[in-house]
GROMACS .gro file of C-alpha atoms in nm:
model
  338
    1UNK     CA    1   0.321  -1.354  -1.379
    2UNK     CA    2   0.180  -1.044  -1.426
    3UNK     CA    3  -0.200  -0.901  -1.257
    4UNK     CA    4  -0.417  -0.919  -1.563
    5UNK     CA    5  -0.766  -0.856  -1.497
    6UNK     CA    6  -1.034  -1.112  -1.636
    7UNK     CA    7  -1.332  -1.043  -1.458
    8UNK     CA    8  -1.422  -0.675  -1.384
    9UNK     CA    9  -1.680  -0.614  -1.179
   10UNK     CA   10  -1.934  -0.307  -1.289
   11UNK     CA   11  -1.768  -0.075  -1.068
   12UNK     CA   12  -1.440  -0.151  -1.198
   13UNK     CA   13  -1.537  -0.085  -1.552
   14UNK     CA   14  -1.671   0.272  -1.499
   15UNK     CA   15  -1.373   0.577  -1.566
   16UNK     CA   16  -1.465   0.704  -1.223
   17UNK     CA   17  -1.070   0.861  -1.204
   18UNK     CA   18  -1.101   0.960  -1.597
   19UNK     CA   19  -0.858   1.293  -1.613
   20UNK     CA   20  -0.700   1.199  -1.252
   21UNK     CA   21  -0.353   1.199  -1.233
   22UNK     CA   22  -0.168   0.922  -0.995
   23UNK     CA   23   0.181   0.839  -0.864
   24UNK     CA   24   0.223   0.509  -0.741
   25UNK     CA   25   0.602   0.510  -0.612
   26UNK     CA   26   0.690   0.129  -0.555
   27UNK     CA   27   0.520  -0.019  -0.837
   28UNK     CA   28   0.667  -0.252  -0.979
   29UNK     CA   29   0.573  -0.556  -0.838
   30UNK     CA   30   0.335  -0.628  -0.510
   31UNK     CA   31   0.072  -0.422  -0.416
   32UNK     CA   32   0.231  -0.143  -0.590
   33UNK     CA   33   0.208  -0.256  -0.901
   34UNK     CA   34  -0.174  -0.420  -0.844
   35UNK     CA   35  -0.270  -0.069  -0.710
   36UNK     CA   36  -0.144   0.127  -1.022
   37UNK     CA   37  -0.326  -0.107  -1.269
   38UNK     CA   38  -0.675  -0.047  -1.084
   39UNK     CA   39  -0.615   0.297  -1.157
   40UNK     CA   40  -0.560   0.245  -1.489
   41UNK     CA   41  -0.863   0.035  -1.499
   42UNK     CA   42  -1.044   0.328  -1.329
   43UNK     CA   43  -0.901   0.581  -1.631
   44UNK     CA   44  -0.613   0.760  -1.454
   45UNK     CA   45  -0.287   0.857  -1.553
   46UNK     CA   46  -0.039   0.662  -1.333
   47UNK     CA   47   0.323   0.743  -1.324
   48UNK     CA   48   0.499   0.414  -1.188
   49UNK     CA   49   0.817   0.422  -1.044
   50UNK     CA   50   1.055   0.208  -0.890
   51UNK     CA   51   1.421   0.131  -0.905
   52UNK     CA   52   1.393  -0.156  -1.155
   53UNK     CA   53   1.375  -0.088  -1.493
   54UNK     CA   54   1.477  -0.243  -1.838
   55UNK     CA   55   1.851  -0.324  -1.850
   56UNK     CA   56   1.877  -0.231  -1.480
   57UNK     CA   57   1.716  -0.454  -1.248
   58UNK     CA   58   1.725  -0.346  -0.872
   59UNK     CA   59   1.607  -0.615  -0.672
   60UNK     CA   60   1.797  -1.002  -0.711
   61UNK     CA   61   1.599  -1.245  -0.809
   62UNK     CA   62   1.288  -1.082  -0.918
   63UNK     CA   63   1.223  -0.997  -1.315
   64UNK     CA   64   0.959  -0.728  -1.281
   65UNK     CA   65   1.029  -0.382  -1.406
   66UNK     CA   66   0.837  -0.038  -1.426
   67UNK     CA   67   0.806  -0.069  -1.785
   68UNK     CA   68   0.625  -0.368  -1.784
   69UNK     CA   69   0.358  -0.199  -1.528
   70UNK     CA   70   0.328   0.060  -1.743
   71UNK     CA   71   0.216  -0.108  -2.005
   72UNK     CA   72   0.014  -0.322  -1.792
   73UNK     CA   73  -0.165   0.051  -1.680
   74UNK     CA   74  -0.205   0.164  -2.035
   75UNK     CA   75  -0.356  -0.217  -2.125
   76UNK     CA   76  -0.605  -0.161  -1.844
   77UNK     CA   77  -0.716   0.149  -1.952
   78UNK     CA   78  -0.538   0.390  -1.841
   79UNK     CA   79  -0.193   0.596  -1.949
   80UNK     CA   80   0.052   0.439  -1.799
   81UNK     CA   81   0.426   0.610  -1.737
   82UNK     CA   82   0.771   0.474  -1.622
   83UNK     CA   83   0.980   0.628  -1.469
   84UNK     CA   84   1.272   0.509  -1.275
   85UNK     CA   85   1.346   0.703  -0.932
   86UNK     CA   86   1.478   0.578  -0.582
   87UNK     CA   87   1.274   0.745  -0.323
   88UNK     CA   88   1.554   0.734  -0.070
   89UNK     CA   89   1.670   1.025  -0.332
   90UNK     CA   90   1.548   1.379  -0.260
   91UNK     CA   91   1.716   1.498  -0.627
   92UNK     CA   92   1.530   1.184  -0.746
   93UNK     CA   93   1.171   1.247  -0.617
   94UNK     CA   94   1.241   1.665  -0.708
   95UNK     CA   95   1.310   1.610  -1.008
   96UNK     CA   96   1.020   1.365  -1.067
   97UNK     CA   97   0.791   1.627  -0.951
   98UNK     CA   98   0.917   1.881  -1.153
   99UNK     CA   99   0.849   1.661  -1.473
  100UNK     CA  100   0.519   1.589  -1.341
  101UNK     CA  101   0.422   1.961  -1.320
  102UNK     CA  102   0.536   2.036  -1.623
  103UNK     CA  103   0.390   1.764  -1.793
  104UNK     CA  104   0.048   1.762  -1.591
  105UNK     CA  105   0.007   2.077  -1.383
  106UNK     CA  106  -0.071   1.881  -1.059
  107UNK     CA  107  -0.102   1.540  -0.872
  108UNK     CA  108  -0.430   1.420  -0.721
  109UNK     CA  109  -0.315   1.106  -0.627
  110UNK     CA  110  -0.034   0.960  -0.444
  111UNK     CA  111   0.072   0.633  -0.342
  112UNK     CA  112   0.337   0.558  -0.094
  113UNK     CA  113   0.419   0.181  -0.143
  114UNK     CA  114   0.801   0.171  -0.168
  115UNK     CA  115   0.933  -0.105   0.050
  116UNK     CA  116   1.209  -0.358  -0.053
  117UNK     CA  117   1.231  -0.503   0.318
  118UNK     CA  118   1.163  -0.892   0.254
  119UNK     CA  119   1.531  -0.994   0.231
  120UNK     CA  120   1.645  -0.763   0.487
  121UNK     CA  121   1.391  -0.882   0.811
  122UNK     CA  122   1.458  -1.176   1.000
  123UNK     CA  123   1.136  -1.315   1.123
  124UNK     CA  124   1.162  -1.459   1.498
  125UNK     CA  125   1.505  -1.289   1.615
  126UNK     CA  126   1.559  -1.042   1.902
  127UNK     CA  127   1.645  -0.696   1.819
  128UNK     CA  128   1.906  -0.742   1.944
  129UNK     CA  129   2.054  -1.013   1.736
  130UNK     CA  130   1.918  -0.910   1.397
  131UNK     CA  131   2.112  -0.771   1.151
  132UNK     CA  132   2.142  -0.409   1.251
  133UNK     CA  133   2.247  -0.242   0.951
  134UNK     CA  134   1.950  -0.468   0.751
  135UNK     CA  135   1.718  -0.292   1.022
  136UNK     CA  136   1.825   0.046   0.974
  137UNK     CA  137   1.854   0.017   0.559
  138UNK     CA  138   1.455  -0.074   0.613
  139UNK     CA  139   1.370   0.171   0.812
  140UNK     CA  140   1.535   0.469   0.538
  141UNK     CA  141   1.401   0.244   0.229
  142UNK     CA  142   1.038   0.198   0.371
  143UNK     CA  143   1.004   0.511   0.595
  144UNK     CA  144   1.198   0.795   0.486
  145UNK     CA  145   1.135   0.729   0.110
  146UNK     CA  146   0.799   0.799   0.210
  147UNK     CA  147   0.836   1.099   0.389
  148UNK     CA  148   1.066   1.233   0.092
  149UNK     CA  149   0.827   1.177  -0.146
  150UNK     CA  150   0.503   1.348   0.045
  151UNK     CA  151   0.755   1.624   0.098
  152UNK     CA  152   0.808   1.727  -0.271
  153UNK     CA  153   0.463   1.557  -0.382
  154UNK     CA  154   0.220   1.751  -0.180
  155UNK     CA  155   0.264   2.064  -0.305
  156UNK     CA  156   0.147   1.957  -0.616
  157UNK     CA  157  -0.172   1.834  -0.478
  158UNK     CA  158  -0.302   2.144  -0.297
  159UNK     CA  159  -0.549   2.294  -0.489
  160UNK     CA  160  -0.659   2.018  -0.626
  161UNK     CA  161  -1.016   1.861  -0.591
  162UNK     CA  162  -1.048   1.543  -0.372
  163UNK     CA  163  -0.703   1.481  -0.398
  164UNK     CA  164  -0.591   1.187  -0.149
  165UNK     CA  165  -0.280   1.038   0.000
  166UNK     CA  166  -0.233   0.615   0.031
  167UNK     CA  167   0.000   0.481   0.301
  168UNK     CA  168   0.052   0.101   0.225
  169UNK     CA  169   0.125  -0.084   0.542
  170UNK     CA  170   0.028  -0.449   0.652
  171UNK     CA  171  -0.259  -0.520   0.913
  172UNK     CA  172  -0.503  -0.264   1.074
  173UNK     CA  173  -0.421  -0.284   1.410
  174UNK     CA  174  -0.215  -0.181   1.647
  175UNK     CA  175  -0.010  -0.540   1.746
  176UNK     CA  176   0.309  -0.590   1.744
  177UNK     CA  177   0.467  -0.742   1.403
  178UNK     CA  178   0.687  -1.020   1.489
  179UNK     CA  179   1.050  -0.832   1.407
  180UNK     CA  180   1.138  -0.496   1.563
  181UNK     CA  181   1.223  -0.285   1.263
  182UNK     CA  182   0.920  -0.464   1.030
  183UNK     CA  183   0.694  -0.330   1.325
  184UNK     CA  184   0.830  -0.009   1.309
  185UNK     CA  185   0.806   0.073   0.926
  186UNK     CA  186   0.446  -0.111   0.920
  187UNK     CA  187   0.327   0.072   1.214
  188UNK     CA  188   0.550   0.414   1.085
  189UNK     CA  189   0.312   0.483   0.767
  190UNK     CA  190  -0.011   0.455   0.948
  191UNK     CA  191   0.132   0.691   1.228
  192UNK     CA  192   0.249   0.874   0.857
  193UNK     CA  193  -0.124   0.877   0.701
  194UNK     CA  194  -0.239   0.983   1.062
  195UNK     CA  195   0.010   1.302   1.121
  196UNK     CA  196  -0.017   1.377   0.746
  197UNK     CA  197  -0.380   1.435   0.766
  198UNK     CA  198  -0.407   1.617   1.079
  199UNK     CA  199  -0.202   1.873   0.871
  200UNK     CA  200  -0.399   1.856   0.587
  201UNK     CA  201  -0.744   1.865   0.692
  202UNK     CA  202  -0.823   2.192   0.602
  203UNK     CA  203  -0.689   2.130   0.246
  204UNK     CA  204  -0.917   1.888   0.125
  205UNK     CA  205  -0.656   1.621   0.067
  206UNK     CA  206  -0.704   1.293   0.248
  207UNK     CA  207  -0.479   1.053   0.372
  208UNK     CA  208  -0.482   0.697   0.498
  209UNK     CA  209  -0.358   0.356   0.539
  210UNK     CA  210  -0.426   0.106   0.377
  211UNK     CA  211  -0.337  -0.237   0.419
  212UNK     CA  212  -0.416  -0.580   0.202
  213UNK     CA  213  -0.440  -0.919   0.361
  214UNK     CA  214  -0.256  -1.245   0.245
  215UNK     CA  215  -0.155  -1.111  -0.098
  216UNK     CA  216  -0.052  -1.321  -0.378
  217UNK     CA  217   0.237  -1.150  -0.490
  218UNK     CA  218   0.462  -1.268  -0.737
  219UNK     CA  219   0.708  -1.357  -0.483
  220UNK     CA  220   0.486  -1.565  -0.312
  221UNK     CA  221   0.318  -1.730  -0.612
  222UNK     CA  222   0.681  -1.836  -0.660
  223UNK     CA  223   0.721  -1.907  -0.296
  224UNK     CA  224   0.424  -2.182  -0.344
  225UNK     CA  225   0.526  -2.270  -0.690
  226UNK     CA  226   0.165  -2.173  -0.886
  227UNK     CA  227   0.129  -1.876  -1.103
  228UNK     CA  228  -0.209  -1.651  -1.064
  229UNK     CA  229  -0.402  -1.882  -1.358
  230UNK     CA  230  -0.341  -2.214  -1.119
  231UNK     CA  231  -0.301  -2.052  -0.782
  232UNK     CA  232  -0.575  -2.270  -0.614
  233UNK     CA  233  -0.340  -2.560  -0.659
  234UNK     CA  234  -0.109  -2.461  -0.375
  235UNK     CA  235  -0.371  -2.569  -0.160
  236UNK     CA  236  -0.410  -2.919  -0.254
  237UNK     CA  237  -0.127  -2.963  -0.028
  238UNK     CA  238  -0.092  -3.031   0.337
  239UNK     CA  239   0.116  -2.862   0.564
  240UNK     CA  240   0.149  -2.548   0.847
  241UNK     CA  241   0.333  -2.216   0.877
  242UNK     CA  242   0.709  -2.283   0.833
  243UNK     CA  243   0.898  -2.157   1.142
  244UNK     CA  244   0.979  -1.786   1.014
  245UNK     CA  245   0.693  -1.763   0.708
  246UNK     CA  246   0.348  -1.767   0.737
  247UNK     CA  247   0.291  -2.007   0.429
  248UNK     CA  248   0.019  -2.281   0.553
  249UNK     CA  249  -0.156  -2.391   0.248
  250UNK     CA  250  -0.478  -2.332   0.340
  251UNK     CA  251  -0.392  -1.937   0.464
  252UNK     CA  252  -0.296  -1.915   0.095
  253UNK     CA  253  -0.637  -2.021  -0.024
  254UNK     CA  254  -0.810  -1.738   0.185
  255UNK     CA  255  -0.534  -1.496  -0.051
  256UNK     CA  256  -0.627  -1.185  -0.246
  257UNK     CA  257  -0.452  -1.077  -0.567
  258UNK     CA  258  -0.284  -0.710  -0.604
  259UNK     CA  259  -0.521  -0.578  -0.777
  260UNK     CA  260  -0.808  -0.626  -0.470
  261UNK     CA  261  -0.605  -0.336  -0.278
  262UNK     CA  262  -0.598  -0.167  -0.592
  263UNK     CA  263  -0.979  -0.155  -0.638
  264UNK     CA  264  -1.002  -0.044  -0.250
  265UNK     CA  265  -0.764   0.266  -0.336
  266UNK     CA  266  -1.012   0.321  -0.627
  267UNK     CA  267  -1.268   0.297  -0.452
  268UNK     CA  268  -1.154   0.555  -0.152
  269UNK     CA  269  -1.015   0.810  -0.394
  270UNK     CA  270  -1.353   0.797  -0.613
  271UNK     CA  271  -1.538   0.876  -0.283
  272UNK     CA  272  -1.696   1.228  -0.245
  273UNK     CA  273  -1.681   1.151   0.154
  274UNK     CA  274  -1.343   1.023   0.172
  275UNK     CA  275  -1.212   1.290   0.434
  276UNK     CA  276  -1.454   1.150   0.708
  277UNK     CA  277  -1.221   0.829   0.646
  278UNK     CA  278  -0.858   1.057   0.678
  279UNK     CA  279  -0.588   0.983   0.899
  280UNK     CA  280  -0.697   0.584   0.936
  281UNK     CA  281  -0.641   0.253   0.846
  282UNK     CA  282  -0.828   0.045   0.637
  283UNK     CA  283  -0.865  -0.303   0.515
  284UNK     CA  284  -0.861  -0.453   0.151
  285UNK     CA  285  -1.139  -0.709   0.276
  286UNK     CA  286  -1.356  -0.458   0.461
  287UNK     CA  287  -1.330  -0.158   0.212
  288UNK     CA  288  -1.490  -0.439  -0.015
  289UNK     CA  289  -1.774  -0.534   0.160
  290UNK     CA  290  -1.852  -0.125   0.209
  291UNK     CA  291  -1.787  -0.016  -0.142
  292UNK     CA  292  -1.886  -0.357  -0.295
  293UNK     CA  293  -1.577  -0.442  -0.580
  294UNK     CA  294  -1.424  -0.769  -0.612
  295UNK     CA  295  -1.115  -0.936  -0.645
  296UNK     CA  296  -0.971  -1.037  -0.991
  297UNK     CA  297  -1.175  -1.364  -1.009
  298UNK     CA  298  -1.475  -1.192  -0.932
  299UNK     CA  299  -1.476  -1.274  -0.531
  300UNK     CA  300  -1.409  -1.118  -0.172
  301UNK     CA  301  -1.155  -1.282   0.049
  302UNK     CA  302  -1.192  -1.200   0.408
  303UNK     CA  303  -0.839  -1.241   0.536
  304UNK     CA  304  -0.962  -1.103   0.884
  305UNK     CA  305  -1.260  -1.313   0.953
  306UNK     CA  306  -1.037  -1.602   0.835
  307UNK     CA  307  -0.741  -1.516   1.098
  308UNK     CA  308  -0.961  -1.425   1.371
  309UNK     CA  309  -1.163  -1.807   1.300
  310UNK     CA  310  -0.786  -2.001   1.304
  311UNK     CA  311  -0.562  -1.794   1.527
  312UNK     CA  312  -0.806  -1.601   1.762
  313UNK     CA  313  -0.935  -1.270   1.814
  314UNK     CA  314  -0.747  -0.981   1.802
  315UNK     CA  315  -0.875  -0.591   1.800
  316UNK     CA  316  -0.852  -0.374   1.525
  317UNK     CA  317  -0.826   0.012   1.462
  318UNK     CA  318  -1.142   0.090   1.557
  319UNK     CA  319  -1.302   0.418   1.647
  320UNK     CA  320  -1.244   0.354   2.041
  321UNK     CA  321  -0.872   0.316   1.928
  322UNK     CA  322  -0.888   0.679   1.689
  323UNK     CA  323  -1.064   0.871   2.001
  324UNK     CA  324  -0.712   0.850   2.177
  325UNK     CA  325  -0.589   1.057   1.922
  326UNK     CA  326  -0.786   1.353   1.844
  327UNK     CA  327  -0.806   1.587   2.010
  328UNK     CA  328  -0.407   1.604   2.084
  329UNK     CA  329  -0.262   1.830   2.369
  330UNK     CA  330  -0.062   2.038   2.102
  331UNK     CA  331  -0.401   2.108   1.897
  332UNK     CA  332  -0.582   2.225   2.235
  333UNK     CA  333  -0.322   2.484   2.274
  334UNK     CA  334  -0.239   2.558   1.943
  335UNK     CA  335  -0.574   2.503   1.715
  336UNK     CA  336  -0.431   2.759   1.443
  337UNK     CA  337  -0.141   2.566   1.405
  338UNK     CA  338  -0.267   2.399   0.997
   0.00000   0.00000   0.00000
């Protein structure tokens, strides 16, 4: 079922991005596609692009497509645009950018949320007895398509005003993932959003991370047999975390719907301060208790406070963690360097 907003919160309704102009690569289903429609909410132009479009679906099993985010952009309040590009493509992505120059001048917004890694990771298993091609196809769907598309995408966004940079990843902290090559692409785009802004810091483009908690996807609303108008049922039911999926019924109640990520991304590109927040990681849950929007039923999940309560503490990115990192050894010697 598709993310239909039915409770907007004030913040929500206001065209803070009126005139912006967004890519959301990845969006058509997930986070991606919740992210994009906030931004049409917000009054942006969102190109959305993914592999699975109308007459050619990409992914087995799953019925989303571009087009249908599109229109769920434009429905929102926003322009919405489809447009069908793999990002492990370079002539893909150019030639993308190219038609969004010439049709726009320039990009102020752009989200990196391509991923397609669910059916390839294989939760519990040694590296070393996982799939290895599986692992390495993840690692070029979910880390290079994001490199690719920075690559051509950025030059588009110098010069522009506020412009900023999303890395979508999952948790805000530095543990370890539970499958080698999940860990590595989830860990990968924060290291991305971190590198990427040391670059551009001078440029007055920021970048982060930026991560949602248990998110009711439509994979996992089918996973738990609900649909986003009766989700709450799922938790009338009794039962833990199978062995390889966290699923426990009552983790699902504490879930957020896409389009709470996609009010934090509105929320961080509509701020006039965003750069002091470039080159980290934030949290759906947190950025909503700073910036003060909801999810779509009008409430704020706390996925951390809820894990740290049933599974135990665990340490976040916090700025003890970022004072590691800057200043580098390479930036001592060569400060000129971006």
């Amino acid at each position: 079922m598709a993310v239909r907003p039915n409770k907007t919160p004030k913040n929500a309704q206001k065209k803070v991005l009126q005139g912006k102009i967004a890519l959301v690569a990845g969006a058509t289903r997930g986070a991606g596609r919740g992210i994009a429609i906030a931004l049409g909410e917000a009054g942006a132009t969102v190109y959305c692009t993914g592999r699975s479009s109308r007459g050619r679906l990409a992914t087995p099993g799953r019925p989303e497509t571009i087009e249908e985010t599109a229109e769920l952009v434009t429905a929102a309040g926003g322009r919405g645009i489809a447009v069908r590009v793999d990002h492990t493509e370079p002539a893909d992505v150019r030639k993308l950018v190219a038609r969004i120059k010439r049709q726009h001048k320039g990009l102020d917004i752009l989200v990196n949320d391509v991923w397609g890694g669910d059916k390839l990771t294989e939760w519990g298993k040694t590296f070393w007895t996982v799939n290895l091609e599986n692992g390495l196809r993840m690692l070029k769907q979910a880390i290079h398509s994001h490199i690719i598309t920075a690559h051509y995408a950025v030059p588009l966004m110098l010069g522009r005003r506020r412009a900023i940079i999303f890395e979508i990843t999952d948790g805000d902290a530095f543990y370890y993932r539970g499958n080698l090559f999940y860990d590595l692409v989830k860990i990968s785009v924060i290291r991305l959003a971190f590198a990427m802004s040391r670059e551009l810091r001078k440029r007055d483009i920021a970048v982060v991370a930026l991560t949602p908690g248990f998110l009711r996807s439509e994979a996992v609303l089918e996973h738990f047999g609900v649909s986003e108008a009766n989700w709450k049922d799922a938790g009338k039911k009794k039962g833990r975390n199978s062995a390889n999926q966290n699923d426990a019924p009552s983790d699902f109640m504490v879930s957020e719907s896409p389009l709470y990520i996609g009010r934090a991304a509105v929320a961080l590109a509509a701020d006039r301060q965003v750069s002091k927040k470039s080159g980290r990681v934030f949290s759906s849950w947190a950025l909503a208790r700073e910036y003060g929007f909801t999810d779509i039923d009008g409430t704020q999940p706390h996925w951390g406070n809820y894990a740290r309560r049933k599974y135990g503490k665990y340490k976040i990115c916090d700025e003890l963690f970022y004072s590691y990192w800057v200043p580098g050894l390479v930036e001592l010697i060569f400060p000129d360097w971006f």
